[in-house]
Amino acid sequence: MIYRKLRVTSLCSAAAIALVASPALAQNSAQQSDDTTGSSGIADIVVTAQKRAESVQDTPIAVSAIGGAALAQRGATDLTAISSSVPGLNVSEQVGQARLTLRGIGVDNISTGAESSVAFNQDGVFFSRSAAALASFYDVERVEVLRGPQGTLYGRNATGGSVNIITNRPTFTTKAGVSLTYGNYDTINAEAYYSTGLTDKVAVRLAGQIQNHGGYGENLVSGSDVDDKHSQAIRGQLLFEPTERLTILLGADYYHQKDRSNIYHYFGPAGFTAAGAPVTPTGLLLGGYNPGPRNVASARDPSNRAEFWGLRADISYELSDTLSLRSLTAYRSSAFLVDSDLNPVGNDLFPITFGETSDEYSQELQLNLDTDRNKLVIGAFYMHEKIDGFIQGPLNLRAVGGPDLFVQGFYSGGRLKTDAAAVFAQDSYSITDALRVTVGARYSWEKKKVADQSDFNFDDLYDPAAGPRFPVHRDSQTFKSFTPKIGLDFDIARDVMVYASFSKGFKAGTFNLGSTGPALDPEKVDAYEVGLKSTLLDGHLRANLSGFYYDYSDLQVGKVQGQLLVLENAAAAEIYGLEGEFTLEPVRDLILTLNASWLHSRFKNYVTADQARPAGDGTTVDENGLPAFDLSGNRLPQAPRYTIDLTAQYSFDLPGGSLTIRGESNWSDRIYFSPFNLNYVSQPAFDTQNAFVTYRLDNGLRFTGYIRNIGNETIRASGQVATTLLGSPVIGFVKPPRTYGLTIAADF
């Protein structure tokens, strides 16, 4: 079955770090404690972005690190909460899947089997399915976002970068914490963790999370809530340290969600006839109506069910004081089933169901050498994955001028198997105490096998048990790539480092599961980057800058083709930009931050057709001689030109505790959702504000009041032009409205 239901008989009551009033922006991973500032200035954060522990300020790549205390301060419960804190990162959600884009490179297709160009890793384990990336934010030590191609050290599909979540490990001292949030839309969230030593060599940690809120909108036909959330998650870890040199960490996690989220919203018309006349969507012509951006008018209530779980074994052995060996073995299972509606305007024409299950096994081996001169990593990686996915929807013949009867309609789906293997090495060698050179390389091999079907059936009346009529299409393809990296970094002064690098990125080709078409070519990117990292004013100012240029070829770009959401290879793109991260403590306990990015992302040459505008641009034809559009010079989807994130946070003492006030302002330029750069398939420039007030008692009890999206802005998270059978309406998803509430939390 596409959705394998598991009943949860017990769930460790909710989990994670409670909201913290610490005025710093990160958490020191070595100490696993809240950041503080004060006389020592802005606290440092230790990262493992290069698969070894080092200060984020000593890491010669563009990496943003957000500690667990900062995540808790903002009440972050999923990946979307960090997007405004990382220059160049755009995060949205569509049909339950995370759409991650870094510097214009990401995923532009959410059909089953699609893969992101931004790698997602949790505790070193690669997550192939983007839907599972939304289910990991509790009991988190830190999040690291590596911007730019990670073609040397990271497993698969990291042409855009990598998002790494590191959770809190078990401790031998007993620690516990709990938090409870109540807010508008009947929000009740709970989190908890418990960590202790069972013996002097064995420790355990349990953490859990429960999220519940009512609908942000309403189905005006049924009166039911939509865009609500009901999820539960639990994670357990067992740490063994049988000797001083051997460490064994076993982990297991489970996530379950069942609600009415992930329904398409109606945004307006998009179609034009060959003569250029606008087309009114079919649903409106047949008596439907516009329910507004937050509500829907669907004859059937939406349904969203998701289940993710996994196991991992992380074994490290110190061969000597400078040499260590690590084995990371993992299994991941994911399943989701989404019932939505391509015509949410008051009549029942084209309901649609998305379903996918995935089983993923991965194994990574690392040999690490850490001396005064050499920081060497040598490794091998293997992954096997099997995906079963489908998209199907019966069609009401009213949509094409027929009687009020449903026929079998549309089906696409099948099975996609992937075997991926790689060997890699990277060494950072200190030429002098101030000058270092980094050289790395990775050889990747990947084979994909597909067995899929596609059908559009107008002949047979709808029977949910019936399958597609056409035979299974089978194909396979092998992809190989060599991705090197070379870089230099130099300390031009104390606490001031400059760096420069050249690297290549690779994302394997794939099949559009359910299209029965040939394989797509791999994506490739040549990346050049320069940067500066500095800590000034006796530790009270941190200023990090990066500039980059990408030569990007064979982009896998998403579009609607018939009833399919498919990828196709665009010819090439050029991307360059500047990013800055600044943190200032002008006076004790006042922290000001500015994160900003400027991005130029343009197609260099890309010709394609738009089924919603069959006449094309009047002069261009595609490779088949059909009317098309020349998109050269258009911006890449999900790639705003400018983003600015401003925050101010101030703490001061009160009787019996302290008070922290935090304000955030996030501004983004227009975001296009398709390569055609149409204003009606975009989110115009927007600005949102959030505010937090935390009162922390000396006994560790904390009270945090929050309000997000203060102006109650309606912001589109994604959008697409649906099938011409419905008159090409624009449909998509919206971000949450104004939310506010109170969190009570404590650590013990």
XYZ file of C-alpha atoms in Angstrom:
748
model
C 0.000 0.000 0.000
C 1.186 3.528 -0.756
C 0.439 4.595 2.795
C 1.388 2.152 5.505
C -0.428 3.113 8.653
C 1.243 2.467 11.947
C -0.577 2.989 15.192
C 1.348 4.704 17.906
C 0.501 3.066 21.193
C 2.661 5.379 23.209
C 4.572 8.572 22.569
C 7.112 10.106 24.805
C 5.479 13.361 25.786
C 6.679 16.169 23.772
C 10.381 17.269 23.395
C 13.274 19.619 22.752
C 14.916 22.651 24.053
C 12.438 25.075 25.515
C 12.386 28.743 24.622
C 15.493 30.362 26.017
C 16.096 33.980 26.918
C 19.789 33.971 26.111
C 20.740 37.058 24.095
C 23.199 35.317 21.787
C 22.381 33.900 18.407
C 23.911 30.458 18.577
C 24.750 27.580 20.844
C 28.221 26.317 21.560
C 28.018 22.746 20.406
C 31.036 21.670 22.381
C 29.455 22.703 25.670
C 25.819 22.176 24.600
C 24.811 25.214 26.608
C 23.030 28.449 25.922
C 25.070 31.194 24.324
C 25.909 34.250 26.307
C 27.596 37.429 25.316
C 28.667 40.011 27.863
C 32.293 41.012 28.222
C 33.544 38.213 25.988
C 31.546 39.477 23.035
C 29.536 37.406 20.579
C 29.667 33.690 21.377
C 31.283 31.328 18.902
C 29.694 28.209 17.462
C 31.426 24.973 16.542
C 30.348 23.281 13.296
C 31.173 20.068 11.458
C 30.513 21.417 7.968
C 33.800 19.908 6.714
C 33.254 16.674 8.700
C 35.501 17.830 11.529
C 34.797 20.090 14.500
C 35.945 23.695 14.015
C 34.757 27.218 14.685
C 32.349 28.578 12.111
C 34.699 31.563 11.788
C 37.598 29.239 10.892
C 35.651 27.356 8.207
C 36.633 28.649 4.735
C 33.238 28.129 3.115
C 29.963 30.031 3.156
C 28.199 28.346 6.070
C 25.474 29.723 8.331
C 25.053 28.101 11.726
C 22.045 28.492 14.009
C 22.274 27.027 17.502
C 19.560 25.249 19.410
C 19.094 28.172 21.793
C 18.433 30.526 18.883
C 15.999 28.049 17.307
C 14.159 27.734 20.598
C 14.154 31.526 21.026
C 12.215 31.785 17.749
C 9.970 28.804 18.449
C 11.242 27.052 15.322
C 9.327 23.835 14.676
C 10.237 23.161 11.045
C 12.709 24.054 8.321
C 10.711 27.056 7.063
C 11.559 28.918 10.291
C 15.252 29.363 9.385
C 14.938 30.616 5.800
C 15.053 34.313 6.722
C 18.195 33.754 8.817
C 20.329 32.354 5.995
C 21.313 34.568 3.030
C 20.359 33.020 -0.290
C 18.075 30.360 1.246
C 14.451 30.084 0.140
C 12.212 27.495 1.819
C 8.617 26.774 0.882
C 6.228 23.866 1.203
C 4.119 22.285 -1.529
C 2.051 19.099 -1.281
C 3.835 18.313 1.983
C 7.308 18.539 0.489
C 10.063 21.007 1.308
C 11.204 23.103 -1.630
C 14.759 24.177 -0.738
C 16.621 26.666 -2.901
C 20.099 28.037 -2.228
C 21.428 30.815 -4.458
C 18.842 29.961 -7.102
C 19.580 26.214 -7.161
C 17.086 23.786 -5.672
C 14.046 21.694 -6.509
C 11.565 22.990 -9.063
C 9.380 19.907 -9.217
C 7.264 18.251 -6.535
C 6.007 15.231 -8.476
C 6.658 11.824 -6.955
C 10.253 10.692 -7.264
C 11.607 14.234 -7.650
C 14.887 15.077 -5.895
C 16.268 18.346 -4.620
C 19.554 19.944 -5.685
C 20.080 20.900 -2.034
C 21.165 17.940 0.105
C 19.454 17.419 3.470
C 21.289 15.550 6.232
C 20.365 14.761 9.821
C 23.161 13.610 12.124
C 25.200 12.806 9.028
C 22.475 10.720 7.354
C 21.364 11.780 3.870
C 17.563 12.163 3.475
C 16.560 11.579 -0.130
C 12.895 12.510 0.331
C 12.283 16.239 0.755
C 9.005 15.622 2.615
C 10.955 14.149 5.537
C 12.991 17.371 5.806
C 10.000 19.097 7.433
C 9.786 16.657 10.346
C 13.086 17.021 12.204
C 13.044 20.225 14.267
C 13.011 19.217 17.899
C 15.783 18.690 20.436
C 18.194 20.238 17.933
C 21.741 21.219 18.903
C 22.325 23.287 15.772
C 21.545 23.682 12.084
C 24.286 24.230 9.527
C 23.480 25.549 6.052
C 26.341 25.155 3.564
C 25.860 27.472 0.603
C 27.318 26.520 -2.755
C 28.115 23.162 -4.398
C 29.281 20.502 -1.945
C 30.654 18.137 -4.554
C 33.473 16.693 -2.451
C 32.355 15.735 1.059
C 28.596 15.275 0.735
C 26.788 12.268 -0.636
C 24.344 13.169 -3.372
C 22.725 16.035 -5.213
C 24.406 18.935 -3.452
C 24.831 21.296 -6.416
C 23.031 24.030 -4.463
C 24.405 23.263 -1.018
C 23.539 21.239 2.044
C 21.285 21.666 5.078
C 22.619 19.709 8.062
C 20.636 19.181 11.267
C 22.571 17.988 14.301
C 20.452 16.770 17.220
C 21.485 16.706 20.874
C 23.410 13.593 21.905
C 22.860 11.603 25.094
C 24.630 12.904 28.207
C 25.916 11.001 31.232
C 24.627 13.714 33.555
C 20.854 13.737 33.975
C 19.089 16.512 32.064
C 15.453 17.074 31.212
C 13.286 19.789 29.754
C 9.712 20.478 28.752
C 7.825 23.254 26.981
C 4.135 23.867 26.317
C 2.754 26.407 23.840
C -0.788 27.689 23.528
C -1.806 30.127 20.819
C -4.461 31.295 18.415
C -5.957 28.849 15.917
C -6.216 26.512 18.942
C -2.482 25.896 18.841
C -1.199 23.409 21.401
C 2.425 22.363 20.958
C 4.410 20.330 23.442
C 8.048 19.272 23.494
C 10.176 17.372 26.031
C 13.506 15.609 26.377
C 15.201 13.418 28.961
C 18.863 12.398 28.994
C 20.778 10.368 31.548
C 23.577 7.887 32.076
C 22.476 4.297 32.633
C 26.008 3.287 33.629
C 29.373 5.015 33.412
C 29.638 3.722 29.827
C 26.026 3.863 28.586
C 23.762 6.923 28.209
C 20.297 7.374 26.745
C 18.281 10.306 25.409
C 14.584 10.462 24.561
C 12.857 13.425 22.932
C 9.430 14.041 21.496
C 7.210 16.658 19.963
C 3.472 17.122 19.455
C 2.102 19.858 17.171
C -1.560 20.792 16.863
C -3.294 23.818 15.421
C -6.618 24.482 13.768
C -7.069 25.505 10.174
C -5.676 28.733 8.796
C -8.513 28.599 6.289
C -11.877 26.962 5.658
C -13.390 24.744 3.004
C -16.439 26.883 2.204
C -18.306 23.890 0.763
C -18.060 21.578 3.782
C -17.283 24.055 6.548
C -14.190 22.053 7.574
C -10.838 23.545 8.509
C -8.008 23.424 5.972
C -4.298 24.014 6.492
C -4.427 22.649 10.034
C -1.740 20.433 11.550
C -1.715 17.370 13.796
C 1.626 15.604 14.139
C 3.590 13.545 16.644
C 7.298 12.716 16.688
C 9.682 10.781 18.916
C 13.431 10.150 18.831
C 15.582 7.860 20.950
C 19.384 7.592 21.112
C 21.620 5.152 22.975
C 25.300 5.992 23.481
C 27.921 3.338 24.285
C 31.501 4.227 25.220
C 32.999 0.805 26.073
C 36.569 2.136 25.802
C 38.178 5.556 25.587
C 38.668 5.073 21.841
C 35.387 3.435 20.790
C 32.037 5.264 20.590
C 28.799 3.678 19.388
C 25.698 5.835 18.938
C 22.425 4.133 17.989
C 19.393 6.161 17.023
C 15.775 5.685 15.999
C 13.063 8.206 15.164
C 9.409 8.191 14.145
C 7.046 10.890 12.791
C 3.328 10.734 12.060
C 0.984 13.375 10.641
C -2.722 13.263 9.792
C -4.645 16.440 9.007
C -6.221 18.548 6.223
C -3.155 20.428 5.072
C -1.655 20.543 1.581
C -4.720 21.522 -0.410
C -4.282 23.756 -3.436
C -5.585 27.333 -3.194
C -6.926 29.302 -6.171
C -4.872 32.388 -7.139
C -6.492 33.474 -10.431
C -6.529 32.843 -14.206
C -3.460 32.278 -16.381
C -4.615 30.921 -19.737
C -4.730 32.591 -23.145
C -6.064 31.354 -26.455
C -3.885 31.090 -29.556
C -5.312 34.461 -30.570
C -4.180 35.992 -27.279
C -7.588 36.292 -25.608
C -7.704 35.542 -21.848
C -9.290 32.271 -20.752
C -11.639 32.112 -17.777
C -10.954 28.969 -15.713
C -13.475 26.218 -16.408
C -14.594 25.979 -12.785
C -15.734 29.616 -12.810
C -17.536 29.190 -16.134
C -19.481 26.289 -14.601
C -20.786 28.328 -11.670
C -17.804 28.240 -9.309
C -16.474 31.178 -7.337
C -13.248 32.573 -5.942
C -13.064 31.628 -2.235
C -10.180 33.994 -1.482
C -6.497 33.253 -0.951
C -6.775 31.448 2.405
C -10.025 29.534 1.937
C -10.925 26.891 -0.615
C -14.191 25.714 -2.126
C -13.692 22.017 -2.677
C -16.415 19.392 -3.013
C -14.165 16.993 -1.096
C -12.222 17.760 2.049
C -8.467 17.464 1.623
C -6.483 14.829 3.461
C -2.804 14.666 4.345
C -1.149 11.614 5.886
C 2.577 11.188 6.373
C 4.795 8.729 8.178
C 8.592 8.791 8.392
C 10.915 6.633 10.456
C 14.528 5.626 10.505
C 17.375 3.817 12.223
C 21.064 4.646 12.357
C 24.297 3.294 13.791
C 27.179 5.752 14.121
C 30.419 4.030 15.169
C 33.692 5.912 15.716
C 37.068 4.476 16.658
C 40.232 6.447 17.397
C 43.093 4.549 15.812
C 45.539 7.027 17.332
C 45.556 10.519 18.755
C 45.392 11.954 15.221
C 43.652 9.231 13.200
C 40.041 8.051 13.517
C 37.630 5.812 11.629
C 33.874 6.345 11.380
C 31.089 4.136 10.041
C 27.588 5.547 9.542
C 24.861 3.050 8.637
C 21.245 4.144 8.198
C 17.834 3.075 7.000
C 15.036 5.547 6.187
C 11.388 4.854 5.387
C 8.923 7.505 4.268
C 5.340 7.453 3.094
C 2.800 10.143 2.347
C -0.651 10.282 0.800
C -2.256 13.621 -0.082
C -5.800 14.146 -1.396
C -6.184 17.603 -2.903
C -8.141 19.388 -5.648
C -6.919 21.022 -8.863
C -10.178 23.006 -9.016
C -10.827 24.477 -5.520
C -13.503 26.933 -6.732
C -16.812 25.299 -5.749
C -17.447 22.449 -8.176
C -16.180 18.889 -8.357
C -14.141 18.586 -11.557
C -10.641 17.227 -10.939
C -9.724 15.851 -7.474
C -6.163 14.613 -7.319
C -4.151 12.259 -5.118
C -0.387 12.213 -4.601
C 1.174 9.123 -3.034
C 4.711 7.956 -2.425
C 6.646 5.413 -0.368
C 10.402 5.219 -0.159
C 12.881 2.797 1.394
C 16.458 4.065 1.612
C 19.596 2.337 2.886
C 22.907 4.190 3.124
C 26.425 3.435 4.297
C 29.297 5.870 4.691
C 32.867 5.217 5.833
C 35.273 7.990 6.821
C 38.947 8.023 7.734
C 39.946 11.297 9.433
C 43.487 12.564 9.987
C 43.841 15.667 12.168
C 47.352 17.016 12.742
C 48.813 20.485 13.085
C 49.445 20.561 9.322
C 46.868 18.223 7.770
C 43.097 17.977 8.078
C 42.386 14.987 5.848
C 39.088 13.164 5.215
C 38.931 10.049 3.030
C 35.655 8.239 2.548
C 33.257 6.077 0.602
C 29.484 6.301 0.274
C 26.759 3.934 -0.933
C 22.993 4.331 -1.112
C 20.162 2.147 -2.389
C 16.650 3.534 -2.659
C 13.336 2.243 -3.962
C 10.518 4.716 -4.591
C 6.927 3.796 -5.441
C 4.887 6.842 -6.369
C 1.825 7.941 -8.244
C -0.376 10.905 -9.091
C -3.959 10.181 -10.125
C -7.246 11.980 -10.456
C -10.644 11.195 -11.984
C -11.979 13.818 -14.402
C -15.557 15.087 -14.455
C -16.645 15.232 -18.106
C -18.334 18.570 -17.346
C -14.853 20.072 -17.572
C -14.716 19.251 -21.286
C -18.367 19.979 -22.136
C -19.768 16.524 -21.347
C -22.243 15.144 -18.794
C -21.749 15.247 -15.024
C -19.890 11.925 -14.913
C -16.439 10.992 -13.677
C -14.158 8.979 -15.929
C -10.909 7.339 -14.898
C -9.032 10.468 -15.891
C -5.320 10.825 -15.237
C -2.730 8.428 -13.831
C 1.057 8.527 -13.720
C 3.275 6.463 -11.492
C 5.562 3.528 -11.044
C 8.780 2.489 -9.368
C 12.190 4.166 -9.424
C 15.274 2.387 -8.087
C 18.552 4.146 -7.416
C 21.988 2.768 -6.627
C 24.586 5.430 -5.888
C 28.226 5.019 -4.883
C 31.128 7.406 -4.427
C 34.668 7.677 -3.142
C 35.977 11.024 -1.919
C 38.902 12.749 -0.255
C 39.659 16.265 0.935
C 42.763 17.639 2.637
C 43.397 21.034 4.161
C 47.154 21.572 4.432
C 48.723 24.423 6.408
C 51.513 25.873 4.280
C 52.246 28.361 7.063
C 50.445 29.206 10.279
C 48.390 31.757 8.329
C 48.047 30.166 4.870
C 46.204 26.936 4.056
C 45.345 25.113 0.851
C 42.395 22.739 0.472
C 42.278 20.110 -2.271
C 39.477 17.596 -2.680
C 37.798 15.333 -5.194
C 34.866 12.966 -5.460
C 34.031 10.318 -8.034
C 30.306 9.548 -8.190
C 28.541 6.682 -9.911
C 24.778 6.367 -10.025
C 22.358 3.991 -11.741
C 18.620 4.507 -12.002
C 16.002 1.993 -13.112
C 12.419 2.933 -13.807
C 9.237 0.947 -14.390
C 6.359 3.371 -14.903
C 3.031 3.991 -16.615
C 1.045 6.980 -17.783
C -2.585 7.051 -18.883
C -5.384 9.515 -19.525
C -8.658 7.616 -19.806
C -11.799 9.369 -21.077
C -13.504 6.082 -22.004
C -14.166 4.244 -18.743
C -16.299 5.396 -15.833
C -14.329 6.037 -12.659
C -13.393 2.953 -10.695
C -10.885 3.603 -7.889
C -9.737 -0.027 -8.062
C -8.954 0.070 -11.775
C -5.390 0.606 -12.941
C -3.874 2.175 -16.057
C -4.534 0.519 -19.394
C -1.106 0.830 -20.970
C 1.835 -1.541 -20.428
C 4.692 -0.751 -18.079
C 7.569 1.229 -19.572
C 11.022 0.137 -18.393
C 14.347 1.905 -18.752
C 17.661 2.397 -16.969
C 20.515 4.868 -17.125
C 23.935 5.230 -15.519
C 25.538 8.560 -14.606
C 29.143 9.289 -13.614
C 30.954 12.410 -12.533
C 34.272 13.677 -11.173
C 33.889 16.753 -8.960
C 37.095 18.415 -7.714
C 37.640 21.324 -5.354
C 40.610 23.585 -4.683
C 40.713 26.449 -2.226
C 42.995 28.827 -0.365
C 42.401 30.615 2.923
C 44.654 33.178 4.554
C 44.613 34.941 7.923
C 45.309 38.550 6.998
C 45.051 39.586 10.655
C 44.003 38.129 13.951
C 40.397 36.903 13.633
C 40.231 38.026 9.976
C 40.346 35.380 7.252
C 39.909 35.585 3.480
C 39.304 32.587 1.247
C 38.813 31.660 -2.393
C 37.767 28.398 -4.017
C 36.801 26.640 -7.219
C 34.562 23.578 -7.132
C 32.285 21.497 -9.302
C 28.815 20.235 -8.416
C 26.847 17.320 -9.835
C 23.243 16.192 -9.610
C 22.538 12.895 -11.324
C 20.070 12.630 -14.150
C 16.724 11.062 -13.417
C 13.413 9.925 -14.853
C 10.110 11.748 -14.644
C 8.334 8.975 -12.773
C 5.079 8.239 -14.576
C 5.882 10.059 -17.811
C 7.306 6.975 -19.610
C 9.883 9.293 -21.140
C 13.677 9.093 -21.467
C 16.080 10.041 -18.686
C 17.077 13.624 -18.063
C 20.715 14.678 -18.258
C 22.638 15.461 -15.039
C 22.934 18.996 -13.727
C 26.462 20.396 -13.559
C 27.818 23.582 -12.046
C 31.252 25.219 -12.003
C 31.443 27.452 -8.942
C 33.901 30.220 -8.054
C 33.730 31.838 -4.621
C 35.600 34.397 -2.533
C 34.820 35.355 1.026
C 35.851 37.099 4.211
C 35.219 36.095 7.829
C 36.060 38.544 10.585
C 35.523 39.082 14.292
C 36.297 42.678 15.264
C 35.921 45.211 18.073
C 37.259 42.827 20.683
C 34.679 40.210 19.727
C 31.670 42.546 19.588
C 31.331 42.652 15.774
C 31.177 39.702 13.431
C 31.175 40.432 9.691
C 31.142 37.664 7.089
C 30.981 38.324 3.339
C 30.899 36.039 0.307
C 30.768 36.547 -3.434
C 30.220 33.814 -6.009
C 29.858 33.022 -9.699
C 28.222 29.853 -11.100
C 28.272 28.465 -14.618
C 25.255 26.166 -14.464
C 24.406 23.714 -17.267
C 21.608 21.236 -18.048
C 19.299 22.588 -15.361
C 16.420 20.294 -14.443
C 13.503 22.739 -14.611
C 9.910 21.879 -13.686
C 6.802 22.657 -15.739
C 3.263 21.426 -16.296
C 3.051 19.325 -19.436
C -0.431 18.017 -20.113
C -1.492 16.807 -16.686
C 2.071 15.960 -15.574
C 4.431 17.933 -13.385
C 7.676 17.154 -15.179
C 11.298 18.155 -15.303
C 13.104 19.084 -18.485
C 16.689 20.094 -19.137
C 17.054 23.813 -19.693
C 20.221 24.660 -21.587
C 22.229 26.820 -19.193
C 22.127 29.543 -16.573
C 24.474 32.107 -15.068
C 24.319 32.887 -11.355
C 26.343 35.346 -9.326
C 25.779 37.347 -6.205
C 26.892 38.789 -2.874
C 25.914 37.791 0.673
C 26.588 39.348 4.042
C 26.079 38.265 7.647
C 26.679 40.865 10.353
C 26.262 40.614 14.125
C 26.961 43.578 16.415
C 26.877 43.978 20.187
C 27.107 47.800 20.561
C 26.435 47.623 24.288
C 26.263 44.740 26.708
C 23.257 42.432 26.074
C 22.059 44.275 22.938
C 22.491 42.178 19.785
C 21.806 43.538 16.291
C 21.981 41.323 13.206
C 21.751 41.919 9.480
C 21.662 39.124 6.893
C 21.376 40.251 3.288
C 21.803 38.833 -0.205
C 21.848 40.082 -3.775
C 21.373 37.407 -6.418
C 21.603 37.568 -10.200
C 20.220 34.293 -11.582
C 19.400 34.191 -15.292
C 18.861 31.598 -17.964
C 21.522 31.997 -20.637
C 19.509 30.056 -23.210
C 16.264 28.200 -22.678
C 13.476 27.645 -25.209
C 10.283 25.910 -24.117
C 6.538 25.881 -24.742
C 3.806 27.025 -22.361
C 0.582 25.063 -22.770
C -1.402 27.873 -21.132
C -0.246 30.240 -23.917
C -0.205 28.094 -27.063
C 0.737 30.944 -29.411
C 4.179 31.311 -27.821
C 5.962 34.659 -28.026
C 5.210 35.008 -31.729
C 8.732 34.394 -33.027
C 10.203 31.401 -31.202
C 9.672 27.720 -31.974
C 10.912 24.727 -30.001
C 12.879 21.731 -31.283
C 9.645 20.274 -32.677
C 8.817 23.429 -34.619
C 5.947 24.370 -32.274
C 5.314 27.874 -30.886
C 7.422 28.468 -27.784
C 9.070 31.130 -25.629
C 12.686 32.210 -25.508
C 13.363 32.514 -21.777
C 16.951 33.750 -22.121
C 17.467 36.424 -19.494
C 14.601 35.265 -17.278
C 15.216 34.751 -13.577
C 15.357 31.260 -12.113
C 12.350 30.173 -10.018
C 12.454 30.593 -6.228
C 15.370 33.032 -6.531
C 14.576 36.574 -5.293
C 17.104 39.226 -6.265
C 17.282 40.785 -2.810
C 16.581 39.565 0.703
C 17.165 41.464 3.959
C 16.742 40.082 7.461
C 17.068 42.487 10.399
C 16.836 41.551 14.085
C 17.325 43.352 17.374
C 17.453 41.644 20.751
C 17.973 43.173 24.184
C 18.139 41.571 27.620
C 18.066 43.203 31.057
C 17.721 42.056 34.625
C 14.490 42.111 36.599
C 13.798 41.034 40.168
C 14.025 37.247 40.254
C 15.135 36.888 36.636
C 15.696 38.631 33.304
C 13.656 39.896 30.360
C 14.598 39.521 26.688
C 12.860 41.446 23.904
C 13.425 40.414 20.296
C 12.127 41.900 17.043
C 12.575 40.583 13.488
C 11.921 42.088 10.073
C 12.237 39.979 6.929
C 12.040 41.527 3.450
C 12.184 39.703 0.126
C 12.063 40.837 -3.472
C 9.538 39.258 -5.867
C 9.763 35.466 -6.111
C 8.799 33.840 -9.403
C 7.443 30.304 -9.213
C 8.037 29.394 -12.858
C 10.762 30.092 -15.432
C 8.245 32.110 -17.503
C 8.524 34.953 -14.937
C 4.819 35.786 -14.918
C 3.652 38.181 -12.222
C 0.465 36.186 -11.663
C 2.573 33.090 -10.924
C 4.752 34.800 -8.329
C 4.826 36.322 -4.875
C 5.340 40.091 -5.029
C 7.938 41.696 -2.775
C 6.907 41.414 0.860
C 7.979 42.362 4.363
C 7.005 40.540 7.547
C 7.725 41.222 11.206
C 7.891 38.982 14.271
C 8.219 39.825 17.967
C 9.158 37.809 21.078
C 9.254 38.670 24.777
C 10.813 36.172 27.196
C 10.843 36.373 30.992
C 13.344 33.967 32.494
C 13.255 33.230 36.209
C 16.368 32.403 38.162
C 14.984 28.912 38.837
C 15.030 28.126 35.073
C 11.322 28.609 34.366
C 10.685 30.649 31.215
C 7.642 32.431 29.771
C 7.718 33.569 26.140
C 5.032 35.535 24.350
C 5.298 35.661 20.572
C 3.591 37.104 17.533
C 4.588 36.179 13.994
C 3.561 37.854 10.741
C 2.386 40.875 12.724
C 0.845 42.532 9.673
C -1.152 39.372 8.822
C 0.251 39.345 5.286
C -1.006 36.727 2.839
C 2.159 35.342 1.263
C 2.220 32.713 -1.443
C 4.618 29.892 -0.713
C 4.440 28.379 -4.204
C 2.326 28.408 -7.329
C 1.796 26.716 -10.668
C -0.474 26.859 -13.691
C -2.743 23.813 -13.718
C -3.910 21.801 -16.721
C -5.587 23.384 -19.749
C -8.511 20.980 -19.168
C -9.488 23.346 -16.341
C -8.740 26.529 -18.266
C -5.231 26.935 -16.803
C -5.994 28.303 -13.324
C -3.136 29.367 -11.067
C -3.092 27.235 -7.921
C -0.660 26.983 -5.044
C 0.007 27.217 -1.323
C 0.137 30.055 1.208
C 2.244 30.680 4.296
C 0.668 31.003 7.766
C -1.255 34.162 8.748
C -0.681 36.121 11.943
C -0.072 33.733 14.826
C 0.506 34.521 18.487
C 0.710 32.666 21.755
C 2.514 31.906 25.004
C 5.157 29.275 25.731
C 6.005 28.013 29.208
C 9.254 26.071 29.421
C 11.743 24.726 31.922
C 14.954 22.705 32.049
C 15.787 20.455 34.980
